[in-house]
Structure formats: structure tokens, C-alpha cells
Coordinates of C-alpha atoms and ligand atoms in Angstrom, one line a residue:
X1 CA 235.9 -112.4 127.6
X2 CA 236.1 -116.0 127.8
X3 CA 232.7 -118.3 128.2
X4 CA 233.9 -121.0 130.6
X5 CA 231.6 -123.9 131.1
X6 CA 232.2 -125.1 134.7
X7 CA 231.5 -128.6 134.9
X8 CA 230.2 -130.4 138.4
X9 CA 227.9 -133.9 138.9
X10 CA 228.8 -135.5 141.6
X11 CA 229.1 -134.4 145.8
X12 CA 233.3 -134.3 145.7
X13 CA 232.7 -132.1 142.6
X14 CA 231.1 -129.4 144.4
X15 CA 233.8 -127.9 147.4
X16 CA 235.8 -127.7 144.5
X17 CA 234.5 -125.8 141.5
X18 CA 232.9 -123.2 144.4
X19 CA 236.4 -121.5 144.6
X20 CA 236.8 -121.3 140.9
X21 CA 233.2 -120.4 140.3
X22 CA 233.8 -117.6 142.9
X23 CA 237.1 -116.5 141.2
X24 CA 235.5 -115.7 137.7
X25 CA 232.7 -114.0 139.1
X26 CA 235.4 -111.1 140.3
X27 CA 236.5 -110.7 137.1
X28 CA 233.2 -110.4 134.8
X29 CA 235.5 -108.3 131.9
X30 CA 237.9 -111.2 131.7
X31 CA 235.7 -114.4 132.5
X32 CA 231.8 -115.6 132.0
X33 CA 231.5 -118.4 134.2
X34 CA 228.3 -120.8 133.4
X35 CA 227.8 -123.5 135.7
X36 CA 226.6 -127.0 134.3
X37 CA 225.0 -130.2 137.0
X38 CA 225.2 -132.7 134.9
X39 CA 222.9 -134.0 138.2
X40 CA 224.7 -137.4 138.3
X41 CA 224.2 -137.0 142.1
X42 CA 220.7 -135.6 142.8
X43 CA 219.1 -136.7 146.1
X44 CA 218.7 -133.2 148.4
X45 CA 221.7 -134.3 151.0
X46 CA 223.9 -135.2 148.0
X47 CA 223.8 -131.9 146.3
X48 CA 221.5 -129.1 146.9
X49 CA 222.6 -128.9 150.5
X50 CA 225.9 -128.5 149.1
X51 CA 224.8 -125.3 146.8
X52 CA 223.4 -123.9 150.0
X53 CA 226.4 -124.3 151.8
X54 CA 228.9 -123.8 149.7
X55 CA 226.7 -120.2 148.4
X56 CA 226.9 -121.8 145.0
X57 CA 224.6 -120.3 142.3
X58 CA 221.7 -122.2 140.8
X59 CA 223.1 -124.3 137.9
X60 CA 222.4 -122.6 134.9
X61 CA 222.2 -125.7 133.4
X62 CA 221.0 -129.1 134.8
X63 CA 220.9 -132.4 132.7
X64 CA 219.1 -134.5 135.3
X65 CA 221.1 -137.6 134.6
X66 CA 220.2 -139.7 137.5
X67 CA 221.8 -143.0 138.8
X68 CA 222.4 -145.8 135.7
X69 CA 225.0 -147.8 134.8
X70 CA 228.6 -146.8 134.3
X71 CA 227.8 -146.6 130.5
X72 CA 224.6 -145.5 130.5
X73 CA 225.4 -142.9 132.8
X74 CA 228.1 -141.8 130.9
X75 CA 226.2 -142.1 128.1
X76 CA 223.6 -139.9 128.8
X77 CA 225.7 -137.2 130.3
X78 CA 227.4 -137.2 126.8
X79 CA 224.3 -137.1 124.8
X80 CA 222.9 -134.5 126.9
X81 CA 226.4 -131.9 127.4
X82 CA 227.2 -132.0 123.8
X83 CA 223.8 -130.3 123.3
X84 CA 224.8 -127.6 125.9
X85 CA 228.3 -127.2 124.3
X86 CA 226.9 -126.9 120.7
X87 CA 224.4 -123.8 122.2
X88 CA 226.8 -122.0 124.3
X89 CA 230.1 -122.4 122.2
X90 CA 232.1 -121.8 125.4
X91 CA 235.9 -120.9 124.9
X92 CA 236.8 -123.5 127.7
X93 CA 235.5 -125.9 130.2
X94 CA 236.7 -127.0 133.3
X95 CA 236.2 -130.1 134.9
X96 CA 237.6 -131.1 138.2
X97 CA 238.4 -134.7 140.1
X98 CA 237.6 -138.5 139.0
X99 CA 234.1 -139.0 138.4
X100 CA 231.8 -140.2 135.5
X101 CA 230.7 -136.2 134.9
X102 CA 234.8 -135.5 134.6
X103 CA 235.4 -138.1 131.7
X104 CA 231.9 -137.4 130.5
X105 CA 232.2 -134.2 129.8
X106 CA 236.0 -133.7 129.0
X107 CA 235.6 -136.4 125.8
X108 CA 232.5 -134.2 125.1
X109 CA 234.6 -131.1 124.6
X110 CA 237.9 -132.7 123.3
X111 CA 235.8 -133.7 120.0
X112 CA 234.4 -130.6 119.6
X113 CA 237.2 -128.9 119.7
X114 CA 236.9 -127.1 123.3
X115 CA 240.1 -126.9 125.4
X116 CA 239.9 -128.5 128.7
X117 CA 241.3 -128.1 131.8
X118 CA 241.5 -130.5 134.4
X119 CA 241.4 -129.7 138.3
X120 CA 242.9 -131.9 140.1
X121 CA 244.8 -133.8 137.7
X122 CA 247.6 -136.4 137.6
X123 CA 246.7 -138.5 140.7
X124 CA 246.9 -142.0 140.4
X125 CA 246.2 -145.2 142.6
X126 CA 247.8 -147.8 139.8
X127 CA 244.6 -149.9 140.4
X128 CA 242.7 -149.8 137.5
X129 CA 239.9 -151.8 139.1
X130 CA 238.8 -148.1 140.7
X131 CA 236.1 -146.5 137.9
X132 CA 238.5 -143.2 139.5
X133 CA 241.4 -144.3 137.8
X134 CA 240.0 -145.1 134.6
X135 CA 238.5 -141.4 134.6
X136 CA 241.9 -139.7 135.5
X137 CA 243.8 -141.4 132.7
X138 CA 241.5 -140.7 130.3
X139 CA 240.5 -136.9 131.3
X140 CA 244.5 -136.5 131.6
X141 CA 244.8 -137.6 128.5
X142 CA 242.6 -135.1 126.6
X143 CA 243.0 -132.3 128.7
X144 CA 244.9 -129.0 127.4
X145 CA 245.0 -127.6 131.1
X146 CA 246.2 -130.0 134.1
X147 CA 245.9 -128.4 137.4
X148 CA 248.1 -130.6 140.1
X149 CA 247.2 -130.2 143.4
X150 CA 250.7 -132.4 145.2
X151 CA 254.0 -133.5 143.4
X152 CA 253.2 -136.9 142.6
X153 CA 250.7 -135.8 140.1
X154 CA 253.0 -133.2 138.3
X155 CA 255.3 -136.9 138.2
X156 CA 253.0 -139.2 137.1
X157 CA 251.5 -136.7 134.0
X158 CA 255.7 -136.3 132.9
X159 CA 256.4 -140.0 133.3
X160 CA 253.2 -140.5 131.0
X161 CA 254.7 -138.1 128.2
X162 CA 253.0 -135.1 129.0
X163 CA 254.6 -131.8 127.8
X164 CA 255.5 -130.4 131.2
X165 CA 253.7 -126.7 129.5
X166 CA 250.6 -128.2 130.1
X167 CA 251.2 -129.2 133.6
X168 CA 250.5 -126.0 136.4
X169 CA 251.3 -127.5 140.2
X170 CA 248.4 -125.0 141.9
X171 CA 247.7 -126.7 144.8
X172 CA 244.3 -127.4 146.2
X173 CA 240.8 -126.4 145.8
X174 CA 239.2 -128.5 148.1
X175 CA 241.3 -126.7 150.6
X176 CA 240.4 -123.7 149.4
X177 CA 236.8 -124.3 150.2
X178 CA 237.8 -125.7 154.0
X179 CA 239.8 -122.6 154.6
X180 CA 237.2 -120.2 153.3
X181 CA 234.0 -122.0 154.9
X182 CA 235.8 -122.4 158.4
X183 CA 234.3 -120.0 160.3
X184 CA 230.9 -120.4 158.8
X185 CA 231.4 -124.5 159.8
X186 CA 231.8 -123.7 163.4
X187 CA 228.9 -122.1 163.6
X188 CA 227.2 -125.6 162.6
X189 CA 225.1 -127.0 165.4
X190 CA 225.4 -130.4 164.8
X191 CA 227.8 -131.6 167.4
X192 CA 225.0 -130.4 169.7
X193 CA 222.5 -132.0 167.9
X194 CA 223.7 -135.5 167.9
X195 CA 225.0 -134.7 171.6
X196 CA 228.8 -135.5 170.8
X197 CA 231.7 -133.9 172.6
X198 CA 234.5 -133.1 170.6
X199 CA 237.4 -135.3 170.7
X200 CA 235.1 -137.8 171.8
X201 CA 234.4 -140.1 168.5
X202 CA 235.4 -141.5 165.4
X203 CA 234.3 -140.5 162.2
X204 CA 233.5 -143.2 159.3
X205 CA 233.1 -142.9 156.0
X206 CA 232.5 -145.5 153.5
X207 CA 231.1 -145.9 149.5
X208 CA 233.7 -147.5 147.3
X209 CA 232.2 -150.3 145.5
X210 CA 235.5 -152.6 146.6
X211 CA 234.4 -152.1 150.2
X212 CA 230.9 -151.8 150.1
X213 CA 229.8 -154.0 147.0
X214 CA 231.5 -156.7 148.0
X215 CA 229.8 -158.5 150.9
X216 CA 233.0 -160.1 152.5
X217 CA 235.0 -156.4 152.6
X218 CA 232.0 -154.9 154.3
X219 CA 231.6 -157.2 157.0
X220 CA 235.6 -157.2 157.6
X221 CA 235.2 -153.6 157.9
X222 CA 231.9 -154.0 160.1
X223 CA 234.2 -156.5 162.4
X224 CA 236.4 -153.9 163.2
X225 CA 234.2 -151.4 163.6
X226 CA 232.5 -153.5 166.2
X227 CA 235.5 -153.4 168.3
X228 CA 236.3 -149.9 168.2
X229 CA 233.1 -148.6 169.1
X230 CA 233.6 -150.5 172.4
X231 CA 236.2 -147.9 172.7
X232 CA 235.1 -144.4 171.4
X233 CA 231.8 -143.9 169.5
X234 CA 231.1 -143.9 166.1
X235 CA 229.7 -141.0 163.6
X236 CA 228.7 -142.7 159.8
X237 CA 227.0 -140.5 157.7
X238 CA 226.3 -143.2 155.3
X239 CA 226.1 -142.9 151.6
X240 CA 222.9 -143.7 149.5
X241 CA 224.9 -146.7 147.8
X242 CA 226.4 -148.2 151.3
X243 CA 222.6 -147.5 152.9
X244 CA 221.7 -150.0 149.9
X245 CA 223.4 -152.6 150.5
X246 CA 223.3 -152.7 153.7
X247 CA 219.8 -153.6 153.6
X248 CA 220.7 -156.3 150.2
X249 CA 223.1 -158.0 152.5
X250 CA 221.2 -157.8 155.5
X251 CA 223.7 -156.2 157.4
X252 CA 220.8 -153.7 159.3
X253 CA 220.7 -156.0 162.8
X254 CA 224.2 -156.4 163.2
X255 CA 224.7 -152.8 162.7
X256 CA 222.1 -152.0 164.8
X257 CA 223.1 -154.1 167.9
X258 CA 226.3 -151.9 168.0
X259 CA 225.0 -149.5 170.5
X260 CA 228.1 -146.8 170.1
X261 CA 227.8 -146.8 166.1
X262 CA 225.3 -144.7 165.0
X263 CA 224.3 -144.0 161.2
X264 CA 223.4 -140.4 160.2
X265 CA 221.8 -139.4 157.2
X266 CA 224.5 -138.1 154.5
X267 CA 226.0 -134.6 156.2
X268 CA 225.9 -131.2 154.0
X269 CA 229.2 -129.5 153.9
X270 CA 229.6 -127.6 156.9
X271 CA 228.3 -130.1 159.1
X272 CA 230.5 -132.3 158.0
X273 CA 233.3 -129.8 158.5
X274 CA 232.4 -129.5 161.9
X275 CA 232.2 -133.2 162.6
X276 CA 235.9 -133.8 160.7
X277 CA 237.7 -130.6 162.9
X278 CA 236.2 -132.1 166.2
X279 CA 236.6 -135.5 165.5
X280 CA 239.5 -137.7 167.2
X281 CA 240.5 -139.7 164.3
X282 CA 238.3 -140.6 160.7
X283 CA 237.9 -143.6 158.8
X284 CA 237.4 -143.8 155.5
X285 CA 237.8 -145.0 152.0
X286 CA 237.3 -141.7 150.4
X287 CA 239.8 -139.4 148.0
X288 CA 238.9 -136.1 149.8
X289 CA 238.9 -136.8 153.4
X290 CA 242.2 -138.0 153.0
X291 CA 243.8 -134.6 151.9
X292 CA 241.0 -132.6 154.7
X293 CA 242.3 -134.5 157.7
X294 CA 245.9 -134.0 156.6
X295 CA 245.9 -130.5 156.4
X296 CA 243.6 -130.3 159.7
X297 CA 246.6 -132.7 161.3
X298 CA 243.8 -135.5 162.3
X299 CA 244.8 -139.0 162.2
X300 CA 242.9 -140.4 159.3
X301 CA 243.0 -144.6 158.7
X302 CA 242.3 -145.1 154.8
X303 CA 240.6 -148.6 154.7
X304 CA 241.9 -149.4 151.1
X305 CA 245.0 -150.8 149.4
X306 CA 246.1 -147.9 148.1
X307 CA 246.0 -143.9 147.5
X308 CA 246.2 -141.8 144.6
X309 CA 247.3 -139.1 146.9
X310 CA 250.6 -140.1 148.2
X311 CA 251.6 -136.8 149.8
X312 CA 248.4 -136.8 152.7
X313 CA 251.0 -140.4 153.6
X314 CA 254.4 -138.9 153.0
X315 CA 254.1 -135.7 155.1
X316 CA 250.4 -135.8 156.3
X317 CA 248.4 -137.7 159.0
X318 CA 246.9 -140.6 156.7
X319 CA 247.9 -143.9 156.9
X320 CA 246.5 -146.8 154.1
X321 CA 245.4 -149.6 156.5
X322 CA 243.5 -151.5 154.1
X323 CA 240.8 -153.7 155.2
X324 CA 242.1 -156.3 157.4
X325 CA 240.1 -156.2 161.0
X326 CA 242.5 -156.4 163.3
X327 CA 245.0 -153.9 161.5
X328 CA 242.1 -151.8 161.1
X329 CA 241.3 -152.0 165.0
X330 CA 245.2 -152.2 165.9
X331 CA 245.7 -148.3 163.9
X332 CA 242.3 -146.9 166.1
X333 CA 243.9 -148.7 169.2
X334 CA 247.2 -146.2 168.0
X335 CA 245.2 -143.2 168.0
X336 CA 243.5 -143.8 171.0
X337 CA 247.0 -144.4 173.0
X338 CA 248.1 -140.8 171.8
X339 CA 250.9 -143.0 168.7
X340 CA 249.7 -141.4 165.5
X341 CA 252.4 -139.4 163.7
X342 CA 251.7 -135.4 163.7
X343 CA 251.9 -134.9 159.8
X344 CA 252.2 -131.1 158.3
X345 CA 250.7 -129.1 155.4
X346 CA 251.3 -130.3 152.3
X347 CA 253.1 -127.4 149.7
X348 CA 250.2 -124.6 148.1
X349 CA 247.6 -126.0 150.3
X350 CA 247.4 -122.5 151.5
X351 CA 243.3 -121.3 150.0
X352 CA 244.6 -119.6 147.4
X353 CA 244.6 -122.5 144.4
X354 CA 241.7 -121.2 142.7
X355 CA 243.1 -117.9 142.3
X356 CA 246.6 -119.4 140.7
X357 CA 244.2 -121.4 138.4
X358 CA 242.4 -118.1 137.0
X359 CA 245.5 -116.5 136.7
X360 CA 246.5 -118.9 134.3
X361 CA 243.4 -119.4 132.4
X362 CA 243.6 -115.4 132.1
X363 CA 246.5 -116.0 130.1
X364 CA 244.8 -119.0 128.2
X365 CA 244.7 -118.9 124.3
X366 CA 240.8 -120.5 124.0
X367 CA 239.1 -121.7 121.0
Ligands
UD1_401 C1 230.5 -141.3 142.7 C2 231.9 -141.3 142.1 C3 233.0 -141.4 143.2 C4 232.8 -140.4 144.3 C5 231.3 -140.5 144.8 C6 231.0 -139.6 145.9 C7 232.0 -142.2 139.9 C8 232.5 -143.4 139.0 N1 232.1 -142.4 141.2 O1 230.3 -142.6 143.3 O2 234.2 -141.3 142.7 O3 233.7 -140.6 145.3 O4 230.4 -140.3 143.7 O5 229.7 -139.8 146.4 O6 231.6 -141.2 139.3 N2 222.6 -142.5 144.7 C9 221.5 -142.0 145.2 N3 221.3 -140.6 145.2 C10 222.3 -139.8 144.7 C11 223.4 -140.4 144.1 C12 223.5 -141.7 144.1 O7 220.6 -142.7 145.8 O8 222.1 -138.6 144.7 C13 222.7 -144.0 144.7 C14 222.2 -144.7 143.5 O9 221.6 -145.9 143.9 C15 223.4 -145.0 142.6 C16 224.5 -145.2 143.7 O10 224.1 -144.3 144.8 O11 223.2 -146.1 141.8 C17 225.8 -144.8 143.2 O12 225.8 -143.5 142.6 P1 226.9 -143.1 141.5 O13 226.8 -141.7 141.1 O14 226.9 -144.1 140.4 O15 228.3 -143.4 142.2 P2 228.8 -143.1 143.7 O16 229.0 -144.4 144.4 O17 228.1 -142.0 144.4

């Protein structure tokens, strides 16, 4: 019986470690899965929604972390998990994407002596101005387990010296959770709700700090935006930090004299899974939409410089458009006059990653 430590903090973490979580849980002779928030995302739409939806159990842990600086934050999750290692003396933990909770935890573990593994592992961006791609390095680094989801990550761990026995191309977890939740999501109402007919609207999404921290990004982005919605209306669930500053840079009028952009509060999962399926095209600047809308086959413009996950560009429906206006508004204008590339499923993005990653953590030799 192994004592696994399941590690989430942040909303990205939690579609993913629900497949794993769900995994152990058939096998209670083999696995005893303990599930730790370190609560690095706390507000009600950023995270207990998400346990609804996603059936998660209560945490049997929570460290209440809260919103602080990079270090502090990090910090504090430290202080706190090596507590919660030193009491349950689990045989493993698992942590999964980029986030402060993921480095957090995995250095944590590494000094005490507790393998990790590492969902989602291997992806890089090159940019090592993203906090994300200080967090991959570092959790790659330390990690015993790396769980690829695409090629390019299996490449990039071998190209940095990693014994390729270590390395376990699974596929993807996130997927997992679209493909199980799917036809719980259509039951969702909220197409209804904010009166939208499918096919009939854009969906944006926006948080990194290079887009939304920077006052000069944001309005480039808002410029385009103001265009498109001339054309097709706009869905933006917005996320607590963009909400912030668009009050700091006084950004609320502008927005608000768009009369076809309309800001929703942050969307739980299946909402949101209804709202991506029935969208015509997304925009965004997030890591996860980009691999959901590829493997829905829905034209997705990233508005950054670059992606860590080349495959949703190679094969999929993503394009990086960066965060000029008018290529921003030229892209939507190719969506709208039926030009965007079809794009296909990416290799093991088939729902069953999660059960590949048990398998091998079955066959794990643990502290
Ligand atoms: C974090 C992740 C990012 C991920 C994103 C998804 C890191 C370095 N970044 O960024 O990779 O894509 O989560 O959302 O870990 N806030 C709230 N309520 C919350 C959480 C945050 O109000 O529940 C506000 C706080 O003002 C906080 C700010 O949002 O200061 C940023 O939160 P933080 O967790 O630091 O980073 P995210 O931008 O959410």
C-alpha cells in the first residue's frame, strides 16, 4: 500500500489531479490517496466550485496559504507542507502543472527524501520571464517520476540530461477530465443564462502578469478586442488578478462602453466547458485552454509570444498571435470568414492518462 500525497493549490491544478485522485480510489489495496490544498487559490469561484464539479473530495488537508508574494507564498506553502510530510510520511507525492504549489511542494519532498512525480512535465516556453517556466525547470529537475503529456516534453527533459527511465509519455489528464465531465457539462445551463446562442461568440480569457500587469499589453489587447466585438460578442470570465487591475488602471469605462463585451464572474468547470464546446473561436493567454480547444477542434488565438505546448500549434487548432492589435483582430477576422486550419487530436489524448499514470506508480519502488 502506498500513501500518496496528492498535491493541488491553484484552479489549473484541479481538472487534473481529479482523474488521478479517482484512479487510486479503485485500487484501495494498492494506493492511499490523501489529497493536500495548499489553498494558494481560495476565493469560492477559484476552487470550491471546482471540488463540486469535478466530485472532488474534501481536502484532507488545507494549508490556507492565501495570495502573497512569489516568495512569501512559496514560502509559506513550504513551511506549512513540510509539516504535513513529516506527519504522514507518504511513500510519494504527486504534483502536477507549473504553479507556485508544484515547486513548492516538490522541493519540500525532494529534501526529505520523498520521490516525486511530476504530471505534466517537460513543457517549456524558453521565456524565463514566465514564474511557469521557472517552476517546470526546477520541479523537472527534482522529480523521480515525469509524466509527459505531448512529444516536445519527452525532448526537452532528454536534451536537458534526463535519464530517459524517468520519462513516461502518458498523455493528458486535463483531457481526461473534459472527456469524463462531458456529458455532465451539457447539462450546464449557462448558455441559457447569459442568453448566448452557440456558435455565436468569442470566448476570452486573460491573467498572465505580461498581459495583464503591464498597462500597455492590456490596452493593446483591449484595442483589439474593441474591434472584434463589433463583429461577434464577447464572453470574459475575468480572473480576480485581471478584475484588479482593471480598476488600478482605470480601464472599467472603456470596457464598459463596449456594448458586445461582457465580463462574467470566474466560470466553475462545467460552465466553462459548456461555454468553450459552443464557442466559435477563444482567446486567451492561458496553458490549458490551449490543449482544450485543440482537442475540441475550436480555433483558439493565444495572445502571447510563445507556447510551452507546441503540439496544440503543430497538429491542433492554436495559433500564437501574440499581442499586436491588428494581428490580433486580423486572426478573429480569419475565423469569422470560415480560414482557420481544422487541427486533429494530439497522440494519448484519449481519457485514459490517469490510468497509464497509476499503472506505473503501481510498479513504483517508494521510499
Ligand atoms: C496562478 C499561477 C498560474 C495559473 C493561474 C491560474 C503561479 C506562479 N501562477 O496565477 O500559472 O495559470 O494561477 O489562475 O502559481 N486571487 C484572488 N483569489 C484567489 C486567487 C488569487 O483574489 O482565489 C488574486 C490575488 O489578488 C492574487 C492574484 O489573484 O494576488 C494572483 O494570484 P496568484 O495565485 O498569485 O497567481 P495567479 O495569477 O492566479
Amino acid at each position: 500500500m502506498k500513501r500518496v500525497l496528492n498535491v493541488v493549490g491553484a484552479r489549473p491544478n484541479f481538472m487534473k489531479i481529479a482523474p488521478i485522485q479517482r484512479r487510486m480510489q479503485q485500487f484501495p489495496d494498492d494506493f492511499q490517496p490523501i489529497l493536500i490544498h495548499t489553498g494558494q487559490h481560495y476565493d469560492e469561484r477559484m476552487s470550491k466550485l471546482f471540488f463540486e464539479d469535478l466530485q472532488l473530495p474534501q481536502p484532507d488537508v488545507y494549508l490556507g496559504v492565501g495570495s502573497a508574494s512569489h516568495a512569501v507564498q512559496t514560502a509559506n506553502i513550504m513551511i506549512r507542507f513540510e509539516e504535513i510530510c513529516l506527519k504522514q510520511n507518504p511513500d510519494l507525492i504527486i504534483v502536477v502543472g507549473d504553479v507556485n504549489s508544484t515547486i513548492a511542494c516538490s522541493l519540500v519532498a525532494t529534501k526529505l527524501h520523498i520521490p516525486v512525480a511530476h504530471i505534466e512535465a517537460g513543457l517549456r516556453s524558453f521565456d524565463r520571464n514566465m514564474p511557469e517556466e521557472i517552476n517546470r525547470l526546477l520541479t523537472d529537475a527534482i522529480s523521480s517520476y515525469l509524466f509527459t503529456t505531448e512529444e516536445s516534453g519527452t525532448n526537452n527533459l532528454l536534451k536537458e540530461g534526463v535519464d530517459s527511465s524517468k520519462i513516461h509519455f502518458v498523455g493528458n489528464v486535463m483531457i481526461d477530465s473534459l472527456q469524463y465531465f462531458s456529458d455532465i457539462a451539457r447539462q450546464s445551463a449557462i448558455l441559457q443564462e447569459l442568453n448566448l446562442t452557440p456558435q455565436n461568440y468569442a470566448l476570452v480569457t486573460l491573467h498572465r502578469p505580461s498581459n495583464v500587469d503591464d498597462p500597455d499589453n492590456f490596452e493593446r489587447i483591449l484595442d483589439a478586442f474593441e474591434k472584434i466585438q463589433e463583429d461577434i460578442p464577447i464572453i470574459f470570465p475575468i480572473h480576480p488578478r485581471t478584475e484588479k487591475n482593471i480598476r488600478s488602471f482605470g480601464f472599467e469605462e472603456r470596457i464598459g462602453a463596449m456594448k458586445n463585451l461582457r465580463l462574467i464572474a470566474p466560470a466553475g468547470y462545467l460552465d466553462f466547458m459548456r461555454l468553450l464546446r459552443k464557442c466559435k473561436f477563444v482567446m486567451t493567454d492561458s496553458g490549458g485552454i490551449q490543449e482544450e480547444t485543440t482537442f475540441l477542434g475550436i480555433p483558439c488565438l493565444t495572445l502571447r509570444e510563445t507556447t510551452e505546448r507546441p503540439v496544440t500549434v503543430d497538429i491542433g487548432t492554436n495559433e500564437i498571435v501574440g499581442t499586436n492589435t491588428g494581428k490580433i483582430v486580423r486572426s478573429a477576422g480569419k475565423v469569422l470568414s470560415g480560414e482557420w486550419k481544422k487541427g486533429a487530436i494530439p497522440e494519448l489524448w484519449d481519457g485514459r492518462a490517469a490510468e497509464r499514470i497509476v499503472e506505473v506508480l503501481s510498479n513504483a519502488h517508494t521510499h
